[in-house]
XYZ file of C-alpha atoms in Angstrom:
776
model
C -16.027 -49.058 -27.268
C -17.056 -47.247 -30.381
C -14.126 -47.669 -32.952
C -15.099 -44.177 -34.862
C -15.920 -40.753 -33.433
C -16.416 -38.870 -36.171
C -17.363 -39.633 -39.578
C -13.925 -38.036 -40.841
C -10.393 -39.512 -41.013
C -9.675 -40.156 -37.207
C -5.624 -39.795 -36.841
C -4.129 -41.537 -33.992
C -0.481 -41.166 -33.695
C -0.001 -42.514 -29.852
C -2.522 -45.208 -28.135
C -2.951 -45.482 -24.357
C -2.660 -48.972 -23.068
C -5.763 -50.737 -21.645
C -6.634 -53.775 -24.060
C -8.734 -54.109 -27.169
C -11.144 -51.421 -26.689
C -8.737 -48.419 -25.705
C -8.507 -45.779 -27.935
C -6.543 -42.563 -27.593
C -8.304 -39.344 -25.713
C -8.096 -36.861 -28.890
C -9.300 -37.113 -32.512
C -8.076 -34.938 -35.350
C -10.303 -34.091 -38.428
C -8.295 -33.720 -41.546
C -8.007 -29.909 -42.719
C -11.173 -28.668 -43.860
C -11.961 -25.409 -45.716
C -12.948 -22.200 -43.381
C -11.421 -19.210 -42.572
C -10.598 -17.656 -39.094
C -13.886 -16.574 -37.138
C -13.993 -12.654 -36.438
C -13.771 -11.257 -33.002
C -13.001 -8.087 -31.573
C -11.370 -6.719 -28.558
C -7.991 -7.807 -29.362
C -4.997 -7.650 -26.962
C -1.178 -7.515 -27.618
C 1.118 -10.408 -26.684
C 4.347 -9.278 -25.821
C 7.301 -11.818 -26.158
C 10.412 -11.925 -24.560
C 12.596 -11.560 -27.846
C 11.054 -11.468 -31.681
C 13.204 -14.779 -31.667
C 12.668 -17.898 -29.363
C 10.354 -15.763 -27.418
C 7.847 -16.788 -24.434
C 4.869 -14.799 -22.987
C 2.578 -16.141 -20.752
C -1.172 -15.593 -20.239
C -4.003 -16.133 -17.866
C -6.751 -17.845 -19.240
C -10.475 -16.244 -18.926
C -11.563 -19.894 -17.911
C -10.079 -23.215 -16.988
C -9.033 -25.221 -19.926
C -8.737 -29.310 -20.100
C -6.182 -30.662 -21.967
C -5.528 -33.909 -21.344
C -7.887 -34.427 -18.259
C -5.635 -31.659 -16.246
C -7.657 -28.300 -16.112
C -5.476 -25.187 -16.370
C -5.256 -21.545 -15.814
C -2.315 -20.203 -17.642
C -0.586 -20.960 -20.748
C 2.722 -20.012 -22.248
C 3.165 -18.846 -25.779
C 6.417 -19.478 -27.790
C 7.548 -17.634 -31.003
C 8.687 -20.944 -32.974
C 4.482 -21.852 -32.646
C 4.161 -23.604 -29.744
C 1.413 -22.928 -26.880
C 2.390 -24.692 -23.612
C 1.084 -25.768 -20.272
C 3.251 -26.346 -17.315
C 5.975 -25.886 -17.969
C 4.656 -22.582 -19.884
C 7.795 -21.075 -21.201
C 10.586 -23.042 -23.486
C 14.232 -21.990 -23.917
C 15.859 -23.005 -27.616
C 12.796 -24.664 -28.906
C 13.200 -23.710 -32.472
C 14.505 -27.234 -33.116
C 11.399 -29.615 -33.729
C 10.687 -33.276 -33.624
C 8.338 -35.594 -34.208
C 5.530 -36.274 -31.765
C 5.424 -38.226 -28.752
C 9.004 -37.737 -27.414
C 10.596 -38.138 -23.784
C 12.440 -34.655 -24.017
C 11.224 -31.473 -23.704
C 9.420 -29.566 -24.694
C 6.196 -31.388 -23.647
C 2.597 -30.776 -22.859
C 1.850 -28.760 -25.843
C -0.177 -27.479 -28.910
C 2.178 -27.081 -31.763
C -0.045 -25.377 -34.400
C 3.062 -25.085 -36.679
C 6.288 -26.067 -34.791
C 9.505 -24.830 -36.798
C 12.137 -22.222 -36.135
C 9.753 -18.957 -36.159
C 10.242 -15.365 -35.280
C 7.961 -12.300 -34.756
C 9.232 -9.343 -36.677
C 8.631 -5.933 -35.793
C 6.186 -6.151 -39.120
C 4.011 -8.699 -37.426
C 1.096 -8.281 -35.100
C 0.744 -11.293 -32.158
C -2.863 -10.689 -30.371
C -4.986 -12.468 -28.042
C -9.038 -12.239 -26.958
C -11.762 -13.446 -25.586
C -15.379 -14.459 -26.703
C -18.516 -15.761 -25.782
C -20.158 -16.366 -22.171
C -19.187 -18.919 -19.819
C -19.671 -21.797 -19.961
C -19.016 -21.404 -23.831
C -15.947 -19.115 -24.294
C -13.161 -18.929 -26.404
C -9.595 -17.958 -25.959
C -8.163 -17.300 -29.432
C -4.709 -16.411 -30.337
C -3.515 -15.052 -33.803
C -0.391 -13.951 -35.524
C -0.196 -11.940 -38.486
C 2.676 -11.604 -40.944
C 4.595 -14.046 -38.798
C 7.548 -15.441 -40.439
C 10.242 -18.270 -40.855
C 13.263 -17.501 -38.996
C 15.502 -17.925 -42.070
C 12.967 -17.581 -45.211
C 10.541 -15.283 -44.156
C 7.827 -16.188 -45.875
C 5.055 -14.336 -43.900
C 1.584 -16.033 -43.029
C -1.713 -15.505 -41.112
C -2.556 -18.075 -38.596
C -5.296 -18.395 -35.680
C -5.504 -20.843 -32.644
C -9.081 -21.124 -30.504
C -9.360 -22.797 -27.667
C -13.277 -23.922 -26.584
C -13.874 -23.979 -23.033
C -16.927 -26.463 -23.426
C -15.755 -29.042 -25.631
C -11.791 -28.748 -24.610
C -11.244 -28.572 -28.689
C -8.700 -26.861 -30.454
C -9.209 -25.651 -33.497
C -6.659 -24.016 -35.800
C -7.334 -21.266 -38.574
C -4.479 -21.381 -40.860
C -4.712 -18.050 -43.407
C -2.480 -16.505 -46.283
C 0.893 -17.266 -46.468
C 3.277 -15.730 -48.666
C 5.061 -18.031 -51.715
C 7.886 -20.588 -50.398
C 9.001 -24.219 -50.027
C 11.075 -23.846 -46.591
C 10.541 -25.076 -43.359
C 10.376 -28.159 -41.468
C 7.460 -28.034 -39.024
C 5.519 -30.383 -36.560
C 1.977 -29.816 -35.908
C -0.277 -31.829 -33.357
C -0.280 -31.769 -29.461
C 1.384 -34.032 -26.915
C 0.492 -34.761 -23.095
C 2.853 -33.689 -20.230
C 4.660 -37.071 -20.059
C 5.583 -36.978 -23.446
C 3.622 -40.832 -23.679
C 0.851 -39.616 -25.593
C 0.584 -37.647 -28.635
C -1.758 -36.369 -31.687
C -0.043 -35.782 -34.777
C -2.483 -33.535 -36.968
C -0.713 -33.065 -40.407
C 0.765 -36.584 -41.643
C 3.911 -34.406 -43.011
C 5.040 -33.651 -39.662
C 8.193 -33.192 -38.296
C 9.086 -32.338 -41.938
C 6.155 -30.015 -42.744
C 7.501 -27.054 -45.462
C 5.604 -23.966 -46.509
C 4.147 -25.614 -49.125
C 1.878 -27.588 -46.715
C 0.497 -24.878 -44.790
C -3.470 -25.577 -45.492
C -4.155 -21.974 -46.359
C -7.693 -21.290 -45.599
C -8.496 -24.419 -43.964
C -8.767 -25.504 -40.461
C -7.904 -28.682 -38.278
C -10.210 -29.730 -35.165
C -8.435 -31.255 -32.585
C -11.348 -32.858 -30.189
C -11.302 -34.786 -26.801
C -13.075 -38.149 -27.369
C -16.761 -37.743 -27.680
C -17.112 -41.369 -25.267
C -16.905 -41.184 -21.383
C -13.528 -41.131 -19.751
C -13.532 -42.104 -16.050
C -10.535 -40.837 -14.036
C -9.626 -40.705 -10.497
C -8.378 -37.125 -9.185
C -8.012 -37.867 -5.741
C -8.027 -40.144 -2.823
C -8.110 -38.945 1.027
C -8.999 -40.567 4.118
C -9.937 -38.960 7.291
C -7.863 -39.486 10.801
C -7.167 -43.272 11.350
C -9.558 -44.468 14.575
C -7.939 -47.268 16.494
C -10.432 -50.356 16.408
C -10.393 -53.883 17.541
C -11.549 -56.137 14.272
C -12.167 -59.758 15.421
C -9.073 -59.205 17.958
C -6.855 -57.758 15.781
C -5.576 -53.904 15.801
C -7.055 -52.024 13.099
C -8.160 -48.738 11.538
C -11.516 -46.926 10.872
C -11.925 -44.200 8.307
C -13.877 -42.267 5.776
C -12.788 -42.290 2.317
C -12.921 -39.594 0.008
C -12.422 -39.621 -3.723
C -12.716 -37.126 -6.582
C -13.757 -38.767 -9.860
C -13.550 -36.766 -13.402
C -15.417 -37.725 -16.125
C -13.077 -36.303 -19.011
C -15.286 -37.670 -21.975
C -17.952 -35.448 -23.792
C -20.806 -38.077 -23.173
C -22.343 -38.822 -19.740
C -20.898 -41.644 -17.537
C -23.704 -43.524 -16.082
C -24.267 -45.944 -13.418
C -20.673 -46.506 -12.244
C -19.545 -47.746 -8.996
C -16.040 -47.554 -7.162
C -13.841 -50.231 -4.372
C -11.839 -49.106 -2.230
C -8.472 -50.974 -1.688
C -5.372 -51.529 0.512
C -2.315 -51.754 -1.321
C 1.559 -52.040 -0.231
C 2.376 -49.436 -3.390
C 1.100 -46.665 -5.307
C -0.287 -49.144 -8.305
C -3.979 -50.733 -7.718
C -3.790 -54.260 -8.780
C -7.328 -55.737 -7.538
C -5.378 -59.642 -8.049
C -3.025 -58.699 -5.072
C -4.289 -55.306 -3.243
C -6.736 -56.179 -0.632
C -10.674 -54.701 -1.332
C -11.534 -52.946 1.729
C -14.896 -51.463 0.984
C -17.333 -51.295 -2.288
C -19.255 -48.273 -2.973
C -22.561 -49.736 -4.383
C -24.482 -46.833 -4.897
C -24.637 -46.184 -8.890
C -23.356 -42.764 -9.483
C -23.260 -40.575 -12.786
C -21.306 -37.599 -14.108
C -22.145 -35.477 -17.206
C -19.638 -34.845 -19.735
C -16.791 -32.913 -18.730
C -17.543 -32.985 -15.317
C -16.250 -34.109 -11.787
C -17.227 -34.747 -8.087
C -16.391 -36.255 -4.928
C -17.892 -39.327 -3.438
C -17.385 -40.738 0.150
C -17.716 -43.821 1.887
C -17.902 -43.882 5.602
C -17.065 -46.178 8.395
C -14.314 -48.146 6.249
C -12.440 -50.634 8.517
C -9.325 -52.660 7.936
C -6.724 -54.719 9.838
C -3.501 -52.769 10.685
C -0.723 -54.288 7.928
C 1.665 -56.044 9.735
C 5.497 -54.920 10.168
C 6.777 -51.323 9.001
C 6.573 -49.871 5.666
C 4.025 -47.777 3.605
C 0.768 -48.367 2.575
C -1.901 -46.532 0.287
C -5.874 -46.141 -0.071
C -6.458 -46.941 -3.579
C -9.946 -46.317 -5.609
C -10.762 -48.247 -8.745
C -13.773 -46.866 -10.871
C -15.710 -48.579 -12.311
C -14.742 -52.044 -11.674
C -17.631 -53.744 -13.444
C -17.143 -51.767 -16.529
C -20.617 -50.855 -16.801
C -19.282 -47.400 -18.542
C -18.207 -48.177 -21.962
C -15.224 -45.723 -21.889
C -12.705 -43.881 -24.360
C -9.714 -45.145 -21.967
C -10.325 -48.073 -19.473
C -6.554 -47.885 -17.933
C -6.480 -44.635 -16.328
C -9.641 -45.746 -13.773
C -7.555 -45.645 -10.282
C -6.036 -43.374 -7.798
C -4.149 -43.767 -4.602
C -3.701 -41.726 -1.606
C -0.368 -40.077 -0.318
C 1.029 -43.151 1.642
C 0.040 -44.295 5.178
C 3.143 -45.359 7.374
C 3.627 -48.084 9.898
C 4.610 -46.099 13.135
C 5.113 -42.304 13.243
C 6.261 -40.244 9.843
C 5.704 -36.291 10.184
C 5.713 -34.738 6.815
C 4.518 -31.624 5.621
C 4.245 -28.645 3.060
C 4.736 -24.412 3.071
C 3.591 -22.178 0.822
C 3.320 -18.350 0.824
C 2.090 -15.436 -1.076
C 3.550 -14.678 -4.540
C 5.205 -11.470 -3.187
C 5.477 -9.877 0.090
C 6.815 -6.460 1.007
C 9.265 -5.551 3.727
C 8.039 -4.421 6.784
C 4.159 -5.058 5.942
C 2.026 -8.646 7.409
C 1.647 -11.555 5.299
C 0.634 -14.942 6.171
C 2.202 -18.504 5.095
C 0.324 -21.789 5.603
C 1.803 -24.671 6.937
C 0.053 -28.483 6.437
C 1.255 -30.852 8.887
C 0.578 -35.014 8.751
C 1.321 -37.846 10.193
C 1.343 -40.490 7.643
C 2.113 -43.210 10.315
C -0.751 -45.477 12.168
C 0.864 -44.559 15.683
C 0.180 -41.291 17.199
C 3.002 -38.698 17.029
C 3.862 -37.042 20.525
C 4.611 -33.485 20.874
C 7.028 -31.875 18.379
C 8.186 -28.245 17.131
C 8.290 -26.935 13.958
C 10.173 -23.932 12.214
C 10.248 -21.677 8.604
C 13.145 -20.689 7.250
C 13.534 -18.098 4.267
C 16.440 -19.532 2.147
C 18.035 -18.165 -1.248
C 17.681 -21.790 -2.403
C 15.875 -24.606 -2.046
C 19.031 -25.717 0.670
C 18.521 -25.529 4.555
C 21.862 -24.244 5.613
C 23.330 -21.635 8.084
C 23.028 -18.696 5.740
C 19.148 -19.156 5.714
C 16.824 -16.889 8.165
C 14.570 -18.337 10.722
C 11.591 -16.370 10.809
C 10.502 -16.125 14.446
C 6.950 -15.678 14.016
C 6.948 -19.549 12.338
C 7.970 -21.032 15.442
C 5.417 -23.145 16.586
C 4.638 -26.341 18.746
C 2.110 -29.100 18.480
C 1.033 -31.215 21.202
C 0.774 -34.034 18.803
C -1.038 -35.906 15.629
C -2.991 -38.781 15.788
C -2.397 -41.751 13.129
C -3.355 -40.265 9.858
C -4.085 -36.678 11.180
C -3.648 -33.720 9.042
C -3.313 -30.359 10.487
C -3.095 -26.978 8.248
C -2.382 -23.746 10.046
C -2.169 -20.097 8.509
C 0.821 -18.202 10.483
C 0.972 -14.658 10.428
C 3.802 -12.262 10.191
C 4.300 -8.309 10.726
C 6.512 -8.343 7.580
C 9.337 -10.456 6.017
C 12.817 -10.912 7.937
C 15.050 -10.564 5.051
C 16.049 -8.030 2.509
C 14.576 -7.944 -1.211
C 14.737 -10.700 -3.480
C 13.554 -14.308 -4.255
C 13.088 -16.462 -1.635
C 11.951 -20.494 -1.278
C 10.201 -21.014 2.401
C 11.759 -24.275 3.889
C 9.488 -25.761 6.703
C 11.475 -27.982 9.017
C 9.294 -30.517 11.096
C 10.543 -31.684 14.580
C 14.129 -29.918 14.207
C 16.682 -31.012 16.218
C 17.736 -30.493 19.538
C 21.283 -30.501 21.702
C 20.144 -33.724 23.059
C 18.170 -35.347 20.428
C 19.991 -35.161 17.109
C 16.513 -36.351 14.805
C 14.339 -34.385 17.028
C 11.896 -35.019 19.865
C 9.940 -37.393 17.715
C 11.228 -41.018 16.652
C 10.026 -41.587 12.968
C 10.059 -44.113 10.605
C 11.368 -41.880 8.200
C 13.863 -39.346 9.434
C 14.635 -37.687 5.905
C 11.284 -36.075 4.954
C 10.794 -33.747 7.256
C 11.945 -30.788 5.067
C 9.210 -29.129 3.030
C 10.271 -26.592 0.330
C 7.767 -24.258 -1.102
C 6.929 -24.649 -4.602
C 7.723 -21.621 -5.723
C 9.449 -18.484 -4.657
C 8.143 -15.166 -2.308
C 9.783 -12.199 -4.087
C 10.024 -10.041 -1.290
C 10.415 -6.335 -2.489
C 11.314 -3.530 -0.626
C 10.319 0.615 -1.304
C 12.993 2.969 -2.268
C 11.522 6.794 -1.404
C 13.492 9.074 -3.322
C 13.362 12.797 -2.739
C 13.601 13.855 -6.368
C 12.900 17.621 -6.601
C 11.550 20.638 -4.452
C 10.609 23.385 -6.542
C 9.133 26.827 -5.282
C 6.234 28.387 -6.842
C 4.105 31.233 -6.698
C 0.641 30.308 -4.514
C -1.542 31.723 -7.505
C -2.372 29.897 -10.243
C -0.862 28.813 -12.531
C 1.796 28.480 -9.923
C 5.159 29.352 -11.685
C 8.681 28.769 -9.973
C 10.247 31.996 -8.158
C 13.390 32.417 -7.266
C 12.401 35.566 -4.277
C 9.862 35.937 -1.766
C 8.955 38.038 1.406
C 9.143 36.979 4.483
C 5.498 36.658 6.107
C 4.141 35.839 2.873
C 2.889 32.452 1.241
C 4.618 30.085 -1.158
C 3.793 26.605 -2.544
C 6.633 24.089 -2.394
C 6.278 20.965 -4.793
C 7.679 18.108 -3.676
C 8.526 15.146 -6.157
C 8.886 11.504 -4.769
C 10.605 8.711 -7.226
C 9.873 4.862 -5.813
C 12.951 3.226 -6.838
C 12.412 -0.108 -5.511
C 9.208 -2.531 -6.400
C 6.892 -2.580 -3.384
C 4.645 0.517 -2.771
C 5.913 2.341 0.341
C 2.446 3.019 2.702
C 1.885 5.559 5.784
C 4.834 7.603 5.378
C 5.896 11.235 6.330
C 7.667 13.982 4.915
C 8.825 17.512 6.635
C 9.531 20.808 4.805
C 12.706 22.736 6.099
C 14.114 26.380 5.464
C 17.462 26.402 5.599
C 20.350 28.822 4.620
C 22.728 26.407 3.293
C 21.807 23.019 0.710
C 22.681 20.718 3.130
C 19.179 20.049 4.831
C 18.755 18.632 8.074
C 16.211 17.958 10.956
C 17.778 21.078 12.905
C 16.715 23.454 10.344
C 13.640 25.691 10.846
C 10.592 23.176 10.479
C 7.960 24.941 7.737
C 5.538 22.158 7.512
C 5.159 17.875 8.140
C 2.494 15.937 6.202
C 1.751 12.153 7.494
C -0.154 9.282 5.762
C 1.162 9.238 2.720
C 1.099 6.271 0.099
C 3.319 6.073 -3.333
C 1.443 3.176 -5.507
C 2.394 4.862 -8.614
C 6.467 5.102 -9.759
C 6.197 8.942 -8.567
C 4.173 11.231 -6.791
C 3.924 15.071 -6.376
C 3.173 16.899 -3.270
C 1.930 20.690 -3.154
C 2.387 22.224 0.253
C 0.977 26.364 0.771
C 3.411 27.649 3.590
C 3.761 30.962 5.055
C 7.418 32.159 5.201
C 8.353 32.704 9.004
C 9.369 36.188 9.589
C 11.954 34.986 12.791
C 13.307 31.643 13.997
C 12.104 29.529 16.941
C 13.894 31.828 19.317
C 12.275 35.158 18.299
C 14.871 36.558 16.420
C 14.454 38.065 13.477
C 15.370 35.997 9.974
C 18.162 37.806 8.306
C 17.823 38.878 4.216
C 19.317 36.621 2.355
C 19.381 33.486 -0.417
C 17.606 30.188 1.200
C 17.105 26.886 0.363
C 13.548 24.822 0.763
C 14.666 21.081 1.664
C 12.265 17.875 2.428
C 13.112 14.918 4.346
C 10.818 12.063 3.042
C 9.611 9.368 5.898
C 11.219 11.464 8.266
C 10.059 8.816 11.252
C 11.392 5.932 9.280
C 8.571 4.599 9.122
C 9.084 2.753 5.854
C 12.102 -0.212 5.902
C 14.142 1.018 2.550
C 16.680 -0.516 0.421
C 18.482 2.703 0.352
C 18.121 5.282 3.215
C 20.583 7.603 2.024
C 18.313 9.693 -0.697
C 15.542 10.925 1.577
C 16.583 14.759 1.609
C 16.650 16.791 -1.438
C 16.652 20.863 -1.958
C 15.881 23.741 -3.926
C 17.314 26.154 -5.919
C 18.496 29.432 -3.824
C 15.531 31.741 -3.018
C 15.846 35.351 -1.981
C 13.914 36.285 0.901
C 13.337 39.560 2.164
C 11.559 41.531 4.890
C 9.124 44.369 3.046
C 5.576 45.193 3.123
C 3.929 47.647 0.526
C 2.480 50.918 1.514
C -0.937 51.781 1.008
C -3.826 54.349 1.696
C -6.868 51.879 2.094
C -7.469 48.272 2.627
C -8.672 47.554 -1.056
C -5.434 47.820 -2.379
C -4.503 45.128 -0.192
C -4.206 41.541 -1.007
C -4.938 41.147 2.823
C -7.606 43.758 2.654
C -5.839 45.564 5.836
C -4.256 48.904 5.498
C -3.125 49.527 9.108
C -0.304 52.412 9.909
C 0.095 53.116 6.038
C 1.340 49.395 4.702
C -0.944 46.812 3.831
C -0.999 44.301 7.013
C -1.185 40.921 7.599
C -4.203 41.210 10.010
C -6.744 44.067 10.882
C -4.411 44.927 13.699
C -6.512 45.951 16.017
C -8.723 47.757 13.709
C -7.425 50.886 14.236
C -8.351 51.391 17.857
C -5.709 54.200 19.293
C -5.981 52.373 22.738
C -4.052 49.184 21.976
C -0.400 48.042 21.521
C -0.305 46.954 18.311
C 1.152 48.338 14.943
C 1.952 47.602 11.736
C 5.085 49.639 11.072
C 8.435 50.346 12.366
C 7.250 54.077 12.730
C 4.387 52.998 15.133
C 6.362 50.701 17.295
C 6.306 47.076 15.025
C 9.239 45.197 14.612
C 8.494 45.225 10.998
C 6.665 47.237 8.162
C 3.195 45.144 7.209
C 3.474 42.654 10.036
C 1.107 43.205 13.141
C 2.714 42.904 16.292
C 3.195 44.505 19.564
C 4.737 47.806 20.131
C 7.891 48.530 22.541
C 7.756 47.804 26.262
C 7.028 51.566 27.942
C 4.903 52.913 25.308
C 1.939 55.171 25.818
C -1.355 53.553 24.559
C -3.459 55.791 26.690
C -2.917 59.140 28.183
C -3.714 60.972 31.314
C -6.696 62.745 31.185
C -6.359 64.349 34.707
C -3.641 64.708 37.384
C -5.342 61.828 39.020
C -5.476 59.341 36.083
C -2.532 57.513 35.430
C -1.426 56.930 31.643
C -1.438 53.158 30.753
C 1.628 51.754 28.962
C 2.112 48.702 26.945
C 4.257 45.786 28.287
C 5.888 44.525 25.075
C 3.618 41.372 24.451
C -0.052 41.738 25.015
C -1.422 43.514 21.670
C -4.346 45.002 24.344
C -3.635 48.124 26.639
C -3.828 48.023 30.136
C -7.179 48.563 31.433
C -7.645 52.492 32.798
C -6.360 53.139 36.112
C -6.717 55.697 38.561
C -3.880 57.255 41.016
C -4.257 55.508 44.294
C -6.110 57.636 46.752
C -3.664 59.408 49.156
C -1.581 60.198 45.958
C -0.218 64.014 46.043
C -1.935 66.082 43.591
C -2.500 69.721 42.535
C -6.283 70.917 41.681
C -4.802 73.644 40.361
C -6.881 75.598 42.788
C -4.794 78.457 44.916
C -6.782 78.339 48.128
C -6.208 74.876 48.802
C -3.636 73.270 50.100
C -2.559 69.376 50.620
C -4.235 68.169 47.550
C -4.469 64.423 47.218
C -5.949 61.869 44.798
C -9.160 60.292 46.277
C -8.939 56.933 44.117
C -11.792 57.493 41.693
C -10.133 60.240 39.741
C -10.698 63.670 41.961
C -7.751 65.459 43.504
C -8.761 67.998 46.668
C -7.392 69.623 49.611
C -7.951 71.588 52.576
C -9.397 75.552 52.100
C -7.611 78.631 53.229
C -9.236 81.648 51.642
C -11.509 83.790 53.888
C -15.078 84.425 52.405
C -15.464 88.049 51.535
C -17.945 89.445 54.058
C -18.380 93.073 52.596
C -15.812 94.295 55.821
C -13.155 97.254 55.703
C -9.717 95.761 55.739
C -8.098 95.068 59.365
C -5.188 96.806 60.591
C -3.227 94.375 58.878
C -4.254 95.582 55.214
C -3.000 98.073 52.910
C -3.895 101.385 53.736
C -4.510 104.710 51.629
C -1.058 105.374 51.898
C 0.075 102.229 50.658
C 1.838 100.733 53.358
C 1.052 98.667 56.333
C 0.526 100.244 59.799
C 2.923 97.270 60.960
C 0.069 95.806 63.008
C -1.175 98.955 64.336
C -4.645 100.398 63.889
C -5.426 103.439 61.927
C -7.615 106.191 63.738
C -11.218 105.118 63.183
C -9.883 101.914 61.613
C -12.444 100.041 63.435
C -15.891 99.910 63.080
C -19.165 99.203 64.919
C -18.528 95.861 65.786
C -15.515 95.297 64.004
C -12.769 92.818 64.974
C -9.913 94.411 66.914
C -6.066 94.429 65.336
C -4.879 92.424 68.195
C -7.596 89.960 67.100
C -6.295 89.851 63.402
C -4.691 85.863 62.518
C -1.119 86.121 61.272
C -1.805 84.287 58.336
C -3.503 87.108 56.871
C -0.401 89.299 56.436
C 0.668 86.553 53.702
C -3.042 85.370 52.720
C -3.905 86.968 49.051
C -7.106 88.953 49.357
C -9.910 87.029 47.666
C -10.968 89.764 45.103
C -7.866 88.783 42.967
C -4.820 89.764 45.022
C -5.224 93.176 44.638
C -5.133 95.313 47.262
C -8.009 97.915 47.988
C -7.675 101.578 47.472
C -8.102 104.251 49.914
C -11.750 104.325 48.983
C -12.624 101.424 49.378
C -14.279 99.909 52.470
């Protein structure tokens, strides 16, 4: 082993036991002149309080501290960087290092009663590229809680080397304070004190414009991170019952220099401490292995056999790395690791974990690990997962029915991991622990279906809570606006016209409501319900931010759903968010909101031509919502009350019975509107045989022919030029009473006696005037 790692003073305030060649895992340089590097991209650190406050940051890389990799750190205003746990309450009183009391697992760059006033700046940044990144924290105008004395400091954590560099900047004059500077591991057993004045360093000890370097050892250091085995397969070993399995181990070199040519041995131990003198060697890995500095790898040894330990109880698989001390290490006492215990008999254990957060009503997964630590197979058993407000299973906890399962059994040493799916947490919002109950009791089997060596370890509690959150959709405001930019609010509008309604929504919960809908209604009172007249419905909405505005362009109805015209007056526009209750909410009573009153009335704009109208249609003297038939006189629609419409400006059917096409003749029927269709019925003629009058005096029994014509029988005699018969008026102007005049009959003339009786009543064909005495 090397006794000096740097050509500088080595300070070791705590040593790890392990023989004459053991040395501390970290070394520290004395204060060296130098100023902090200049980085960019600084981001603000927000502490929970200016005094004794905490903050948590996610590191841009995995930082190794005392052989453990960390991805997050906690910051405390009292000059501490904290690893797990990452926060500290009432840490203003410093102490010497190491110490068993909290806080442990820390970097104390100036641990004292300090504060971050409003004049101070706390920032962090990252520089470089993997694997040579640097995480940097700096405090400017940082002060002592009671004495002030503003100062600047910067702490850099280096990814590759694991080095911690503390740069001390300017400080105001003063001598007060009592600080500790150094690092300490998670157990409080090992520490490095970086300034010899600790724990009583005052402002006068502040190493202005100097830096401290605390670095991991350069020598290699092998440690066993994990040991596990495959399922135990029963075998016969020289007539004795035994098992065969594969052993897998993860080994890490924590040092800077490579570890070359090491081996490892596998032991069977009755406890978790591997002692080659008393434990049973069951396998040797004889292939030399190597690890670069700050690296780790997984190795295996297959087909390992061992005789079943007698009796009942626990035993462990253990690994001892570098058993022949081929590698000269910084620490020789941390070369062992053990598996989880195996049990002679059956012993069911497990773990349960869930997401950090879940939303009521949304799917989430839970992972359950079930293991039989025993050497005997376990028969069928059940398991259940509960949601608990604490870490104790009792009657107040909620059984998640989706997380109830059964297994047909587990073999010796077998481990089963199952991912369980659920449609949503069965509990309200809050922090909940998951509790796994393995082999639960039954009415006839109070200790479960499986007889186990240990019946007290069938419960497992999740390591962290699941934050169950639930949305709370709030209908915050309803505004009625003009549909024309810039969309000003309006207090009046006309039925039949378009308006824009803006609905403002707020999420009063933590979770984001998804896939919800909203309905817009028109009401004559401010109490909105689904029985009011529906104007619009929007589906598939998601509120991912704190608020959401939804714009709805709607045309105001003229009538109610039953057809009755809406009355002029004051109305309210109301919204019902999550109309169909798709989203579980913490408060279901705040989903309704209504607008201020809006005066609505029927009305239209008079016009002479379409250019005067927004719609482009001027019909029947008013701006009309449609072309309304395009001016066809033979239709059944109008856009004014005067022409038969219900209201001015709204195209609609005219009243029943109104003539839309007049009769064009005695056998052409006039068409009339039916009050529903906008079209005039087809042109129709009177049916054949319908009585008519064609206007001809000489026809009789006139009837329609079905195609529009009207005709009848012909009664008048044709004019042949013959003198009138005895029945006609003579020169004396009086009728002969049916007798013949002297010489009244011409040669070949018809005799008076043959005159038809109708002659006396038929008008002469020459216009109905009697011939004078001189006419033939």
